Coordinates of C-alpha atoms and ligand atoms in Angstrom, one line a residue:
Chain A
M440 CA -51.3 -8.1 -14.8
E441 CA -50.1 -4.6 -15.3
G442 CA -52.1 -3.5 -12.3
W443 CA -50.3 -6.0 -10.2
I444 CA -46.9 -4.7 -11.2
F445 CA -48.1 -1.2 -10.3
F446 CA -49.2 -2.3 -6.8
L447 CA -46.1 -4.3 -6.3
F448 CA -44.1 -1.3 -7.2
N449 CA -45.9 0.9 -4.7
G450 CA -45.6 -1.8 -2.1
I451 CA -41.8 -1.9 -2.6
V452 CA -41.5 1.9 -2.4
Y453 CA -43.5 1.8 0.8
G454 CA -41.6 -1.2 2.1
L455 CA -38.3 0.5 1.6
L456 CA -39.5 3.5 3.5
L457 CA -40.6 1.1 6.3
F458 CA -37.1 -0.4 6.2
M459 CA -35.6 3.0 6.6
M460 CA -37.5 3.2 9.8
S461 CA -37.2 -0.3 11.0
S462 CA -33.5 -0.7 10.4
G463 CA -32.7 2.3 12.6
L464 CA -35.2 1.1 15.3
T465 CA -33.6 -2.4 15.1
L466 CA -30.1 -1.0 15.6
I467 CA -31.2 1.1 18.5
F468 CA -33.0 -1.8 20.0
S469 CA -29.9 -4.0 19.8
M470 CA -28.0 -1.3 21.6
M471 CA -30.5 -0.3 24.3
G472 CA -32.3 -3.5 24.8
V473 CA -35.6 -1.7 24.7
L474 CA -37.9 -0.5 22.0
N475 CA -37.7 3.2 21.3
F476 CA -41.3 4.4 21.2
A477 CA -40.3 7.8 20.0
H478 CA -38.7 6.5 16.9
A479 CA -41.5 7.5 14.6
S480 CA -41.5 10.9 16.2
F481 CA -38.2 11.5 14.6
Y482 CA -39.8 10.6 11.2
M483 CA -42.4 13.3 11.9
L484 CA -39.7 15.8 12.8
G485 CA -38.0 15.0 9.5
A486 CA -41.1 15.8 7.6
Y487 CA -41.9 19.0 9.4
F488 CA -38.3 20.3 9.2
A489 CA -38.3 19.5 5.5
Y490 CA -41.6 21.3 5.1
Q491 CA -40.3 24.4 7.0
I492 CA -37.1 24.4 4.9
S493 CA -39.0 24.0 1.7
T494 CA -41.0 27.1 2.4
I495 CA -37.8 29.1 2.4
T496 CA -35.5 27.4 -0.1
G497 CA -37.5 24.8 -1.9
F498 CA -37.3 21.0 -1.4
W499 CA -33.7 20.1 -2.2
P500 CA -31.7 21.6 0.7
G501 CA -34.1 20.0 3.2
L502 CA -33.2 16.5 1.8
I503 CA -29.8 16.9 3.5
V504 CA -30.4 19.5 6.2
A505 CA -33.5 18.0 7.8
P506 CA -32.1 14.5 8.4
V507 CA -28.9 15.9 9.8
L508 CA -30.8 18.2 12.2
V509 CA -33.0 15.3 13.3
G510 CA -30.0 13.1 13.8
C511 CA -28.3 15.8 15.9
I512 CA -31.5 16.1 18.1
G513 CA -31.4 12.3 18.4
A514 CA -27.8 12.3 19.4
L515 CA -28.4 15.0 22.0
V516 CA -31.4 13.1 23.4
E517 CA -29.2 10.0 23.8
R518 CA -26.3 11.9 25.3
Y519 CA -28.2 14.1 27.8
F520 CA -31.3 12.1 28.6
L521 CA -31.4 8.4 27.7
R522 CA -27.9 7.8 29.0
T523 CA -29.0 9.0 32.4
V524 CA -32.3 7.2 32.4
H525 CA -30.5 4.0 31.2
R526 CA -29.0 3.6 34.7
H527 CA -32.4 3.3 36.2
G528 CA -33.3 0.2 34.1
H529 CA -35.3 -0.8 31.1
V530 CA -38.7 0.2 32.4
A531 CA -37.5 3.8 33.0
E532 CA -36.1 3.9 29.5
L533 CA -39.3 2.6 27.9
L534 CA -41.4 5.2 29.8
F535 CA -38.9 7.9 28.8
T536 CA -39.3 7.1 25.1
F537 CA -43.1 7.1 25.6
G538 CA -42.9 10.6 27.2
L539 CA -40.6 11.8 24.5
A540 CA -43.0 10.7 21.8
M541 CA -45.9 12.6 23.4
L542 CA -43.7 15.7 24.0
I543 CA -42.6 15.8 20.3
E544 CA -46.2 15.4 19.2
E545 CA -47.4 18.2 21.4
A546 CA -44.5 20.4 20.3
V547 CA -45.4 19.8 16.7
V548 CA -49.0 20.8 17.3
L549 CA -47.9 23.9 19.2
I550 CA -45.6 25.1 16.4
W551 CA -47.4 23.9 13.2
G552 CA -51.0 23.4 14.4
R553 CA -53.3 20.4 14.3
N554 CA -54.0 20.4 10.6
P555 CA -51.9 18.9 7.9
V556 CA -49.2 21.3 6.5
P557 CA -48.9 21.8 2.7
Y558 CA -45.7 19.9 2.3
T559 CA -45.8 18.8 -1.3
V560 CA -43.8 16.8 -3.8
P561 CA -41.2 19.1 -5.5
P562 CA -42.4 20.3 -8.9
D563 CA -39.2 19.0 -10.5
L564 CA -40.4 15.5 -9.7
D565 CA -44.1 15.9 -9.9
F566 CA -44.8 14.1 -13.2
A567 CA -45.3 10.6 -14.5
L568 CA -42.0 9.2 -15.5
F569 CA -43.4 6.3 -17.6
Q570 CA -46.5 4.2 -18.1
I571 CA -47.0 0.5 -18.0
G572 CA -50.4 -0.8 -19.1
G573 CA -52.2 2.5 -18.5
M574 CA -50.7 2.9 -15.0
S575 CA -48.4 5.9 -14.6
Y576 CA -45.3 5.6 -12.4
S577 CA -44.6 8.9 -10.7
A578 CA -41.1 10.2 -10.9
Y579 CA -41.2 11.0 -7.1
K580 CA -41.9 7.4 -6.2
I581 CA -38.9 6.3 -8.3
F582 CA -36.9 9.0 -6.6
M583 CA -38.0 7.7 -3.1
M584 CA -36.9 4.3 -4.2
A585 CA -33.5 5.6 -5.4
V586 CA -32.9 7.5 -2.2
S587 CA -33.7 4.5 0.0
I588 CA -31.5 2.1 -2.0
T589 CA -28.6 4.6 -2.1
M590 CA -28.8 5.0 1.6
F591 CA -28.8 1.3 2.3
V592 CA -25.9 0.6 0.0
F593 CA -24.0 3.4 1.7
L594 CA -24.8 2.2 5.3
Y595 CA -24.1 -1.4 4.4
G596 CA -20.7 -0.3 3.1
V597 CA -20.0 1.6 6.3
I598 CA -21.0 -1.2 8.6
A599 CA -19.4 -4.0 6.6
R600 CA -16.2 -2.4 5.3
T601 CA -15.0 0.4 7.6
R602 CA -13.3 0.3 11.0
I603 CA -16.1 2.3 12.7
G604 CA -18.6 -0.2 11.2
Q605 CA -16.6 -3.1 12.8
I606 CA -16.5 -1.4 16.1
I607 CA -20.3 -0.8 16.0
Q608 CA -20.9 -4.4 15.1
A609 CA -18.8 -5.6 18.0
A610 CA -20.2 -3.0 20.4
L611 CA -23.8 -4.1 19.8
T612 CA -23.0 -7.6 21.0
H613 CA -20.1 -7.1 23.4
P614 CA -20.2 -3.5 24.6
E615 CA -18.1 -4.2 27.8
T616 CA -15.2 -5.9 25.9
V617 CA -15.1 -3.2 23.2
G618 CA -14.8 -0.6 26.0
T619 CA -11.9 -2.5 27.6
L620 CA -10.1 -2.4 24.2
G621 CA -10.0 1.4 24.4
H622 CA -13.1 2.3 22.3
N623 CA -15.4 4.9 23.7
V624 CA -18.6 2.9 23.7
P625 CA -20.9 5.6 25.0
R626 CA -19.8 7.8 22.1
I627 CA -20.4 4.9 19.7
F628 CA -23.9 4.5 21.0
M629 CA -24.6 8.2 20.7
L630 CA -23.5 7.9 17.1
V631 CA -25.7 4.9 16.4
F632 CA -28.7 6.6 18.0
G633 CA -28.0 9.8 16.0
A634 CA -27.7 7.8 12.7
G635 CA -30.8 5.8 13.4
T636 CA -32.9 8.8 14.2
G637 CA -31.3 10.6 11.2
L638 CA -32.5 7.8 9.0
A639 CA -36.0 8.1 10.4
G640 CA -35.7 11.8 9.7
L641 CA -34.8 11.1 6.1
A642 CA -37.8 8.8 5.8
G643 CA -39.9 11.7 7.0
V644 CA -38.4 14.0 4.4
I645 CA -39.2 11.8 1.5
G646 CA -42.4 10.2 2.9
G647 CA -44.0 13.3 4.4
N648 CA -44.9 14.8 1.0
A649 CA -45.7 11.4 -0.6
F650 CA -48.3 10.9 2.2
V651 CA -49.5 13.5 4.6
T652 CA -47.6 15.7 7.1
E653 CA -49.7 16.1 10.2
P654 CA -49.3 15.5 13.9
G655 CA -50.9 12.0 13.8
M656 CA -48.4 10.7 11.3
A657 CA -45.9 9.5 13.9
R658 CA -48.5 7.4 15.7
A659 CA -49.8 5.9 12.5
L660 CA -46.5 4.9 11.1
G661 CA -45.0 4.0 14.4
T662 CA -47.6 1.3 14.9
I663 CA -46.8 -0.2 11.5
V664 CA -43.0 -0.1 12.2
F665 CA -43.5 -2.0 15.4
V666 CA -45.4 -4.6 13.5
V667 CA -42.6 -4.8 11.1
I668 CA -39.8 -5.4 13.6
I669 CA -41.9 -7.9 15.6
V670 CA -42.7 -9.8 12.4
G671 CA -39.1 -9.7 11.3
G672 CA -37.8 -10.7 14.7
L673 CA -36.5 -8.2 17.3
G674 CA -32.9 -7.3 16.7
S675 CA -32.6 -8.8 13.2
L676 CA -31.8 -6.4 10.4
T677 CA -32.4 -9.1 7.7
G678 CA -35.7 -9.9 9.4
A679 CA -36.6 -6.2 9.4
F680 CA -35.8 -6.0 5.7
I681 CA -38.0 -9.0 4.7
A682 CA -40.8 -7.9 7.0
S683 CA -40.7 -4.3 5.7
L684 CA -41.1 -5.4 2.1
L685 CA -43.8 -8.0 3.0
I686 CA -45.9 -5.6 5.0
G687 CA -45.3 -2.8 2.5
V688 CA -46.6 -5.1 -0.3
I689 CA -49.4 -6.6 1.7
Q690 CA -50.7 -3.1 2.7
T691 CA -50.6 -1.6 -0.7
T692 CA -51.9 -4.6 -2.7
A693 CA -54.7 -5.5 -0.3
V694 CA -56.5 -2.2 -1.0
A695 CA -56.6 -3.3 -4.7
I696 CA -58.1 -6.8 -4.1
D697 CA -61.8 -6.4 -4.8
V698 CA -62.8 -9.9 -3.9
S699 CA -63.7 -11.6 -0.7
L700 CA -62.6 -14.9 0.8
T701 CA -66.1 -16.2 0.0
D702 CA -65.5 -15.4 -3.7
I703 CA -62.1 -17.1 -3.6
F704 CA -63.3 -20.3 -2.0
A705 CA -66.2 -20.3 -4.4
T706 CA -63.8 -20.7 -7.3
V707 CA -62.6 -24.0 -5.8
G708 CA -66.1 -25.1 -5.1
L709 CA -66.4 -24.4 -1.4
D710 CA -69.4 -22.5 -0.3
L711 CA -68.7 -20.2 2.7
R712 CA -72.1 -18.5 2.6
N713 CA -73.6 -20.5 5.4
V714 CA -70.6 -21.2 7.7
P715 CA -70.1 -19.3 11.0
L716 CA -68.9 -15.8 10.7
H717 CA -70.0 -15.7 7.1
E718 CA -70.3 -11.9 7.3
L719 CA -66.6 -11.7 8.0
W720 CA -65.6 -14.0 5.1
S721 CA -67.7 -12.0 2.7
K722 CA -66.0 -8.7 3.4
R723 CA -63.9 -7.6 0.5
I724 CA -60.2 -7.8 1.2
S725 CA -59.7 -4.2 0.3
D726 CA -62.1 -3.3 3.1
V727 CA -60.1 -5.2 5.7
A728 CA -56.7 -4.0 4.3
P729 CA -55.9 -1.8 7.4
I730 CA -56.1 -4.7 9.8
L731 CA -54.1 -7.1 7.6
P732 CA -50.6 -6.2 9.0
Y733 CA -51.9 -6.8 12.5
L734 CA -53.5 -10.1 11.5
F735 CA -50.2 -11.0 9.9
M736 CA -48.3 -10.2 13.0
V737 CA -50.6 -12.2 15.2
L738 CA -50.3 -15.2 12.8
I739 CA -46.5 -14.9 12.8
L740 CA -46.3 -14.7 16.6
V741 CA -48.4 -17.8 16.9
L742 CA -46.4 -19.8 14.4
R743 CA -42.9 -18.3 15.2
P744 CA -43.0 -16.5 18.6
R745 CA -39.6 -14.8 17.9
G746 CA -40.6 -13.5 14.5
L747 CA -39.2 -14.5 11.2
L748 CA -35.5 -14.2 12.1
G749 CA -35.5 -13.1 15.7
T750 CA -33.1 -14.5 18.3
R751 CA -34.1 -12.6 21.4
D752 CA -36.7 -13.6 23.9
S753 CA -37.5 -10.2 25.2
Chain R
M879 CA 3.8 0.6 38.3
L880 CA 0.3 -0.7 39.5
Q881 CA -0.4 0.1 43.1
V882 CA -3.8 -1.0 44.5
R883 CA -4.6 0.1 48.1
N884 CA -7.6 -0.8 50.3
L885 CA -9.7 -1.7 47.3
N886 CA -13.3 -2.6 48.0
A887 CA -15.8 -3.7 45.3
Y888 CA -19.5 -4.4 45.3
Y889 CA -22.2 -6.1 43.3
G890 CA -25.3 -4.2 44.3
K891 CA -25.2 -4.5 48.1
S892 CA -22.9 -7.5 48.4
H893 CA -19.4 -6.6 49.4
V894 CA -17.2 -8.9 47.2
I895 CA -13.7 -7.4 47.6
D896 CA -12.8 -6.4 51.1
G897 CA -9.8 -4.0 51.4
I898 CA -7.2 -5.5 49.0
D899 CA -3.6 -4.2 48.6
L900 CA -1.7 -5.4 45.5
D901 CA 1.4 -4.3 43.6
V902 CA 2.8 -5.1 40.2
E903 CA 6.3 -3.7 39.4
D904 CA 7.6 -2.8 36.0
G905 CA 8.2 -5.9 33.8
Q906 CA 7.0 -8.3 36.5
I907 CA 4.7 -11.3 36.1
V908 CA 2.4 -11.4 39.2
S909 CA -0.2 -14.0 39.8
L910 CA -3.5 -13.8 41.7
M911 CA -4.6 -17.2 42.9
G912 CA -7.4 -18.7 44.9
R913 CA -10.4 -21.0 44.8
N914 CA -13.6 -20.4 42.8
G915 CA -15.6 -17.4 43.8
V916 CA -13.1 -15.7 46.1
G917 CA -13.1 -12.5 44.0
R918 CA -10.1 -12.8 41.7
S919 CA -12.1 -11.8 38.6
T920 CA -13.8 -9.0 40.5
T921 CA -10.5 -7.6 41.5
I922 CA -9.2 -7.2 38.0
K923 CA -12.6 -6.0 36.8
A924 CA -12.5 -3.3 39.4
I925 CA -9.0 -2.3 38.2
M926 CA -10.4 -2.1 34.7
G927 CA -13.3 0.1 35.8
L928 CA -16.0 -2.6 35.1
V929 CA -17.4 -2.9 38.7
R930 CA -18.2 -0.3 41.3
A931 CA -15.3 0.1 43.7
N932 CA -13.6 2.4 46.2
G933 CA -10.1 2.7 47.6
S934 CA -7.1 3.6 45.4
I935 CA -5.7 2.2 42.1
R936 CA -2.6 4.0 41.0
F937 CA -1.0 3.2 37.6
G938 CA 2.2 5.1 37.0
D939 CA 1.3 8.6 38.3
R940 CA -2.4 8.3 37.5
E941 CA -5.4 7.4 39.7
L942 CA -7.6 5.0 37.8
L943 CA -10.5 4.8 40.1
G944 CA -13.5 6.7 38.6
L945 CA -12.2 6.5 35.0
E946 CA -14.2 4.7 32.3
P947 CA -12.9 1.4 31.0
H948 CA -11.9 2.9 27.6
Q949 CA -9.9 5.6 29.4
I950 CA -8.2 3.0 31.6
A951 CA -7.3 1.1 28.4
H952 CA -5.7 4.3 27.1
C953 CA -3.7 4.6 30.2
G954 CA -1.9 1.4 29.1
I955 CA -3.8 -1.4 30.8
G956 CA -4.9 -4.4 28.8
Y957 CA -7.6 -6.9 29.9
V958 CA -8.4 -10.4 28.6
P959 CA -11.7 -11.5 30.2
E960 CA -12.3 -14.9 31.7
N961 CA -14.9 -15.9 29.0
R962 CA -12.5 -14.6 26.2
D963 CA -15.3 -12.7 24.6
I964 CA -13.9 -12.8 21.0
F965 CA -16.3 -11.3 18.5
P966 CA -17.6 -14.5 16.9
S967 CA -19.1 -13.0 13.7
L968 CA -16.1 -10.9 12.8
S969 CA -13.1 -12.4 11.1
V970 CA -9.9 -13.3 13.0
R971 CA -8.1 -10.3 11.4
N972 CA -10.8 -7.9 12.3
N973 CA -10.8 -9.2 15.8
L974 CA -7.2 -8.3 16.0
L975 CA -7.7 -4.9 14.4
L976 CA -10.3 -4.0 16.9
G977 CA -7.6 -4.3 19.5
V978 CA -5.7 -1.5 18.0
K979 CA -6.6 1.7 19.8
S980 CA -7.8 4.6 17.6
G981 CA -5.2 7.4 17.4
S982 CA -2.2 5.6 18.7
G983 CA 1.1 4.9 16.8
K984 CA 3.0 1.8 16.2
G985 CA 3.5 -0.3 19.3
R986 CA 5.3 -3.4 20.4
W987 CA 2.8 -5.7 18.7
S988 CA 1.3 -5.9 15.2
P989 CA -1.1 -8.5 13.7
E990 CA 2.0 -9.9 11.9
D991 CA 3.5 -10.8 15.3
A992 CA 0.4 -12.7 16.2
Y993 CA 0.5 -14.6 12.9
E994 CA 4.2 -15.4 13.4
L995 CA 3.6 -16.8 16.9
F996 CA 0.3 -18.6 16.0
P997 CA 0.3 -19.6 12.3
V998 CA -3.2 -20.9 12.7
L999 CA -4.4 -17.3 13.2
R1000 CA -2.9 -16.4 9.8
E1001 CA -4.5 -19.4 8.1
R1002 CA -7.8 -18.5 9.6
A1003 CA -7.4 -14.7 9.2
D1004 CA -10.5 -14.4 7.0
T1005 CA -12.7 -16.9 8.9
A1006 CA -15.2 -15.9 11.4
A1007 CA -13.6 -16.1 14.8
G1008 CA -16.4 -18.1 16.2
F1009 CA -15.2 -21.1 14.3
L1010 CA -11.8 -21.3 16.2
S1011 CA -11.3 -23.9 18.9
G1012 CA -11.3 -22.9 22.5
G1013 CA -7.5 -22.7 22.7
E1014 CA -7.3 -20.7 19.5
Q1015 CA -9.9 -18.3 20.8
Q1016 CA -7.8 -17.8 23.9
M1017 CA -4.7 -17.0 21.8
L1018 CA -6.8 -14.6 19.7
A1019 CA -8.2 -12.9 22.8
I1020 CA -4.8 -12.4 24.3
C1021 CA -3.3 -11.2 20.9
R1022 CA -6.3 -8.8 20.4
T1023 CA -5.5 -7.1 23.7
L1024 CA -1.8 -7.0 22.8
M1025 CA -2.6 -5.0 19.6
G1026 CA -3.4 -2.1 21.9
D1027 CA 0.2 -2.2 23.2
P1028 CA -0.6 -2.3 26.9
D1029 CA 2.1 -1.8 29.5
L1030 CA 0.3 -4.1 31.9
V1031 CA -1.8 -7.0 30.7
M1032 CA -4.4 -8.6 33.0
V1033 CA -5.3 -12.1 31.9
D1034 CA -8.2 -14.0 33.6
E1035 CA -7.7 -17.7 33.8
P1036 CA -6.2 -18.2 30.3
T1037 CA -5.4 -21.9 30.8
E1038 CA -8.9 -22.9 32.1
G1039 CA -10.2 -25.8 30.1
L1040 CA -7.2 -26.1 27.7
A1041 CA -5.3 -29.2 26.6
P1042 CA -1.7 -29.4 28.0
L1043 CA -0.2 -28.5 24.7
M1044 CA -2.3 -25.3 24.6
V1045 CA -1.4 -24.5 28.2
T1046 CA 2.3 -24.6 27.2
K1047 CA 1.6 -22.2 24.3
V1048 CA -0.2 -19.8 26.7
K1049 CA 2.8 -19.9 29.0
E1050 CA 5.2 -19.2 26.2
L1051 CA 3.1 -16.3 25.0
L1052 CA 3.0 -14.8 28.5
L1053 CA 6.8 -15.1 28.7
E1054 CA 7.1 -13.4 25.3
I1055 CA 4.9 -10.5 26.5
A1056 CA 7.1 -10.0 29.5
R1057 CA 10.2 -10.2 27.4
R1058 CA 8.9 -7.3 25.3
G1059 CA 8.7 -5.2 28.4
A1060 CA 5.1 -5.4 29.6
S1061 CA 4.0 -6.5 33.0
I1062 CA 1.4 -9.2 33.6
L1063 CA -1.2 -9.7 36.3
L1064 CA -2.3 -13.3 35.8
V1065 CA -5.4 -14.8 37.4
E1066 CA -5.1 -18.5 37.9
Q1067 CA -6.6 -21.2 40.0
K1068 CA -4.3 -24.2 39.6
L1069 CA -0.6 -24.2 40.2
T1070 CA 0.2 -25.3 36.7
I1071 CA 2.0 -22.4 35.1
A1072 CA 1.8 -19.5 37.7
P1073 CA 4.6 -20.6 40.0
E1074 CA 7.0 -21.2 37.1
I1075 CA 6.6 -17.8 35.5
S1076 CA 5.7 -15.5 38.3
E1077 CA 8.0 -13.4 40.4
R1078 CA 5.4 -12.9 43.0
L1079 CA 2.1 -14.5 43.9
Y1080 CA -1.0 -13.4 45.8
V1081 CA -3.6 -15.8 47.2
M1082 CA -7.1 -14.7 47.8
G1083 CA -9.7 -16.0 50.2
H1084 CA -13.2 -14.6 50.8
G1085 CA -12.5 -11.3 49.1
R1086 CA -9.1 -10.7 51.0
I1087 CA -5.5 -11.3 50.3
V1088 CA -4.4 -14.2 52.5
F1089 CA -0.9 -14.7 51.1
A1090 CA 1.7 -12.5 49.3
G1091 CA 5.2 -13.7 48.4
T1092 CA 7.5 -15.5 46.1
P1093 CA 6.7 -18.9 44.5
A1094 CA 9.3 -20.5 46.8
E1095 CA 7.6 -19.1 49.9
L1096 CA 4.2 -20.4 48.7
E1097 CA 5.8 -23.8 48.0
A1098 CA 7.1 -23.9 51.6
D1099 CA 3.8 -22.9 53.2
H1100 CA 1.9 -26.2 53.2
A1101 CA -0.7 -25.1 55.8
L1102 CA -1.7 -22.1 53.7
R1103 CA -1.9 -24.1 50.5
K1104 CA -4.1 -26.6 52.3
E1105 CA -6.4 -24.0 53.7
W1106 CA -6.8 -21.7 50.8
M1107 CA -5.9 -23.4 47.6
E1108 CA -6.4 -27.2 47.5
V1109 CA -9.9 -28.4 46.7
Ligands
LIG2185 N1 -22.3 -10.1 38.3 C1 -22.4 -10.5 39.6 N2 -23.4 -10.2 40.4 C2 -23.4 -10.6 41.7 N3 -22.5 -11.3 42.3 C3 -21.4 -11.7 41.5 C4 -21.3 -11.3 40.2 N4 -20.2 -11.8 39.7 C5 -19.6 -12.5 40.7 N5 -20.3 -12.4 41.8 C6 -20.0 -13.0 43.1 O1 -18.8 -12.4 43.6 C7 -17.9 -13.3 44.2 C8 -16.6 -13.3 43.5 O2 -16.7 -13.6 42.1 P1 -15.5 -13.6 41.1 O3 -16.0 -13.8 39.8 O4 -14.6 -12.5 41.4 O5 -14.8 -15.0 41.6 P2 -13.4 -15.6 41.0 O6 -12.5 -15.6 42.1 O7 -13.0 -15.0 39.8 O8 -13.9 -17.1 40.8 P3 -14.3 -17.9 39.5 O9 -13.8 -17.2 38.3 O10 -13.8 -19.2 39.6 O11 -15.8 -17.9 39.6 C9 -18.6 -14.7 44.0 O12 -19.2 -15.1 45.2 C10 -19.6 -14.5 43.0 O13 -20.8 -15.3 43.2
LIG2186 MG1 -13.1 -15.6 37.8

């Protein structure tokens, strides 16, 4: 029982991190109408910037400076590149984000090398805060959770309560009309892109040291984030939230399940040992954990082609 | 105040507006009439900077051609689109507030004025605008544009699909806008309200102006009405 609480906790921490990525990606998708393949690259930049800053000043200044830097780079990319590419249509935009992802990855390799960099959890938070049933809960994980939740409450407040939030909401669905009312829609889009990439940067700052900071991290997380927004339904923030937590929990708990489907069915009296594909059913769930999110995505797409809460066909 | 000269507009390669001249003087209500698909909406979209165009569009002492829609709005032009385009998930009040331009002072219109004229907007101020009826949405769309205090309001087919009572309300609102000193460029198809309230009328056919004159002159020109207006 206590073990389950522990895995659930880890799943939620990871899920919130996924949501920090998928929420920005969803907003940017609603705005551009295409997926930004470079989104996770901004996550990676956040981690590397935070690492670089931590070698000079320690962890804390990077928590603010790195996401702001990443957000500024994002805003510049939107202003000087994406906006131009946008005129040539969706395919051009998609290809551009692909190219950008590769460019960032190569640049990271060039500057910091192919091996992981020693970006570590700050000593102030590197201890077990409390224990439940013999499992220790690291202070850093709690900190990650607190940062994510604070960020979401803040963003929700901005979007739901402020004038700029109202303008953003309207501009996502009716950009042309919002422009004719005198609001500078291109500038609003630059802001949203900057905020979305800044969020990805923040996820990199707090996730890079909890996991690993290396050039492959963008690709690895990027794939999972796509799974999240496809499961949640393209363009739906609520969908992205639910899917982030679901996939976060599935991924972290699955590694802990030391039984196979054959074992599970045996408890209800079904014998799977001689049915077709019995090799597959007898694999332990922890062994197939890495493919579970994809399996989940395929299942959702078959049952609900637009994802859990999606409205768009594209 | 608005002076359009030799305006041409395009959708991709198709040439939809073919050399239009059009004027709106200070404080005037001017109507742009014509059958479906002749290019009335495209004309005012071109003035608003929403479609690719060439020629000249002068407003006061500024050339509008080449400006972005939000800059054109800041020059003092208001636009109420054909499909109304209210923001359905935002409240009625927030719809109105989004019409207020950032960084401008108090103008001729405030949300309170809109509530006075249309009490239903006050009653529904906190409801999502998507729940309003078609006529109420039309009122909201016009009022939202007024919050930006335009000197010229371009309204695209505001009476389309409305019940007679609502049509009268639209007419009264347009007259009130003019009374407060703004000009109006009204796009209409039927002769329901346009001749009564307009000083001048234009009739379009196939992307060109085929008639320009007063309501009385249009009334007298049976041949023109038969060829370009009646369906
Ligand atoms: N987005 C578009 N792309 C291509 N062609 C268009 C587009 N919008 C309008 N058209 C074409 O341009 C012409 C003029 O359209 P416009 O909307 O200006 O007509 P209108 O006079 O406003 O009539 P109505 O509102 O009754 O359709 C029409 O032939 C229409 O088919
Ligand atoms: Mg039209």
